[in-house]
Tab-separated table of C-alpha atoms in Angstrom:
chain	number	residue	atom	x	y	z
A	1	MET	CA	31.314	-12.364	8.887
A	2	SER	CA	28.308	-14.616	7.827
A	3	GLU	CA	29.401	-17.070	9.380
A	4	ASP	CA	29.296	-15.719	12.583
A	5	ILE	CA	25.152	-15.563	12.107
A	6	GLN	CA	23.672	-16.368	15.411
A	7	LEU	CA	20.074	-18.020	15.578
A	8	LYS	CA	19.228	-14.688	17.374
A	9	ASP	CA	20.204	-12.442	14.679
A	10	ALA	CA	19.186	-14.297	12.389
A	11	PHE	CA	15.804	-12.352	11.713
A	12	GLU	CA	17.505	-9.780	12.148
A	13	THR	CA	20.908	-10.714	9.840
A	14	PHE	CA	18.344	-11.654	6.636
A	15	LYS	CA	16.495	-8.016	7.080
A	16	ILE	CA	19.107	-6.102	6.900
A	17	ALA	CA	21.028	-7.316	4.242
A	18	ARG	CA	17.309	-7.916	2.553
A	19	ARG	CA	17.240	-3.553	2.365
A	20	TYR	CA	20.733	-3.700	1.230
A	21	SER	CA	20.379	-6.256	-1.248
A	22	LEU	CA	23.481	-8.182	0.153
A	23	GLN	CA	22.265	-11.241	-1.345
A	24	ASN	CA	24.873	-14.208	0.038
A	25	LEU	CA	24.220	-12.790	3.390
A	26	MET	CA	20.499	-13.185	2.325
A	27	ASP	CA	20.466	-16.650	1.385
A	28	GLN	CA	22.960	-17.468	4.342
A	29	ALA	CA	20.441	-15.948	7.040
A	30	GLY	CA	17.209	-17.908	5.293
A	31	GLU	CA	19.834	-21.072	5.743
A	32	LEU	CA	19.810	-20.303	9.225
A	33	LEU	CA	16.007	-19.058	8.982
A	34	ALA	CA	14.453	-22.454	7.148
A	35	ARG	CA	16.077	-24.807	8.928
A	36	ASN	CA	15.582	-23.973	12.505
A	37	PHE	CA	11.819	-22.761	11.651
A	38	GLU	CA	10.075	-24.475	14.463
A	39	VAL	CA	13.192	-23.175	17.257
A	40	LEU	CA	12.361	-20.084	16.158
A	41	SER	CA	8.700	-19.933	15.679
A	42	LYS	CA	8.220	-21.100	19.426
A	43	GLN	CA	10.228	-17.666	19.813
A	44	PRO	CA	8.104	-14.614	21.746
A	45	ASN	CA	10.041	-12.127	19.186
A	46	PHE	CA	8.524	-15.036	16.407
A	47	ARG	CA	4.762	-12.563	16.050
A	48	ASP	CA	7.228	-9.965	14.712
A	49	ILE	CA	8.569	-11.238	11.428
A	50	ASP	CA	7.440	-9.134	8.353
A	51	GLU	CA	5.235	-10.969	5.951
A	52	GLU	CA	7.169	-11.239	3.419
A	53	THR	CA	10.315	-12.008	5.160
A	54	LEU	CA	7.560	-15.011	6.178
A	55	MET	CA	6.545	-15.470	2.195
A	56	TYR	CA	10.959	-16.017	1.604
A	57	LEU	CA	10.242	-19.016	3.785
A	58	LEU	CA	7.895	-20.573	3.209
A	59	LYS	CA	9.661	-21.034	-0.047
A	60	ARG	CA	12.188	-22.234	0.009
A	61	HIS	CA	12.988	-25.853	-0.319
A	62	ASP	CA	15.025	-26.371	2.579
A	63	LEU	CA	12.457	-25.402	5.288
A	64	LEU	CA	11.474	-29.138	6.211
A	65	LEU	CA	8.344	-29.479	8.444
A	66	PRO	CA	5.308	-31.542	8.218
A	67	GLU	CA	2.638	-29.160	6.456
A	68	LEU	CA	0.096	-29.605	8.917
A	69	LYS	CA	2.367	-28.341	12.310
A	70	LEU	CA	3.267	-25.272	9.395
A	71	PHE	CA	-0.212	-24.724	8.218
A	72	ASN	CA	-0.314	-24.290	13.023
A	73	ILE	CA	2.773	-22.084	13.448
A	74	ILE	CA	1.229	-19.748	10.978
A	75	LEU	CA	-1.732	-19.756	12.402
A	76	ARG	CA	0.150	-18.686	15.744
A	77	TRP	CA	1.567	-16.127	13.750
A	78	ALA	CA	-1.599	-14.629	12.270
A	79	SER	CA	-3.519	-15.028	15.217
A	80	ASP	CA	-0.492	-12.820	17.199
A	81	SER	CA	-0.264	-10.355	13.480
A	82	MET	CA	-4.303	-9.770	12.731
A	83	GLU	CA	-5.228	-6.214	13.554
A	84	GLU	CA	-9.044	-5.282	15.588
A	85	ASN	CA	-11.649	-6.371	12.317
A	86	SER	CA	-9.236	-7.930	10.252
A	87	SER	CA	-9.961	-11.781	9.653
A	88	TYR	CA	-7.191	-14.797	9.301
A	89	SER	CA	-8.355	-14.461	5.400
A	90	ASP	CA	-7.035	-11.168	5.013
A	91	VAL	CA	-3.590	-11.474	6.838
A	92	LEU	CA	-3.084	-15.065	5.489
A	93	LYS	CA	-4.115	-14.032	1.743
A	94	ASN	CA	-0.695	-13.918	0.267
A	95	ILE	CA	0.752	-17.121	2.544
A	96	ILE	CA	-2.109	-19.366	2.197
A	97	PRO	CA	-0.574	-20.112	-1.392
A	98	LEU	CA	2.062	-21.276	0.088
A	99	ILE	CA	1.275	-24.061	2.216
A	100	ARG	CA	1.194	-27.033	0.652
A	101	PHE	CA	-1.740	-28.946	1.731
A	102	PRO	CA	-1.421	-31.798	-0.555
A	103	LEU	CA	1.628	-33.239	1.250
A	104	MET	CA	-1.272	-33.250	4.049
A	105	THR	CA	-3.280	-36.676	5.037
A	106	ALA	CA	-6.501	-36.835	4.525
A	107	GLN	CA	-7.321	-36.660	7.629
A	108	GLU	CA	-4.987	-33.546	9.063
A	109	PHE	CA	-6.619	-32.055	6.589
A	110	ALA	CA	-10.043	-32.509	7.449
A	111	THR	CA	-9.715	-32.484	11.532
A	112	PHE	CA	-7.441	-29.165	11.195
A	113	VAL	CA	-7.687	-27.019	7.680
A	114	SER	CA	-11.210	-27.672	6.566
A	115	SER	CA	-12.698	-26.465	9.501
A	116	THR	CA	-10.623	-23.602	9.976
A	117	GLN	CA	-13.024	-21.808	7.778
A	118	ILE	CA	-9.169	-19.796	6.003
A	119	LEU	CA	-9.322	-21.550	2.141
A	120	PRO	CA	-12.137	-20.464	-0.670
A	121	GLN	CA	-14.614	-23.066	0.418
A	122	LYS	CA	-14.030	-24.324	-3.325
A	123	ASP	CA	-10.231	-25.221	-2.388
A	124	VAL	CA	-11.589	-27.357	0.710
A	125	ILE	CA	-14.098	-29.159	-1.866
A	126	ASP	CA	-11.114	-29.711	-4.365
A	127	LEU	CA	-8.517	-30.726	-1.604
A	128	PHE	CA	-10.784	-33.075	-1.019
A	129	LEU	CA	-11.282	-34.687	-3.713
A	130	TYR	CA	-7.266	-34.885	-4.107
A	131	PHE	CA	-7.150	-36.694	-1.257
A	132	ASN	CA	-9.244	-39.440	-2.439
A	133	SER	CA	-8.544	-39.800	-5.932
A	134	ASP	CA	-5.757	-40.922	-7.796
A	135	GLY	CA	-4.155	-37.627	-7.181
A	136	THR	CA	-4.789	-36.176	-10.447
A	137	ILE	CA	-7.094	-33.818	-9.321
């Protein structure tokens, strides 16, 4: 059955597998989602993905996207998921720690991340110190 998972059904298959603790099916659907994350992120129903599924995917080692691209996908998801009177910081509080900012270049971080005000100022400063050190901070 799991060999027949179609990309269009992968999110739903993953949710069902998680609900019923079907670990093998969940792993296979998760692998398909991770391998095709960028393509899936451009689909209209991507905004319907729940936070738990998104966190699961961000923790996977086979999610092979540049961190800046991943950060922008996450921002778009948050924008679509935000309710009135909420902020990016509220929506992303559990997700931002899963973004590997040190894998970005200093220029990418300075240009595209630091100005979003999503990270606490202390984290922004720490990351700038990291980028301007030998990577040992």
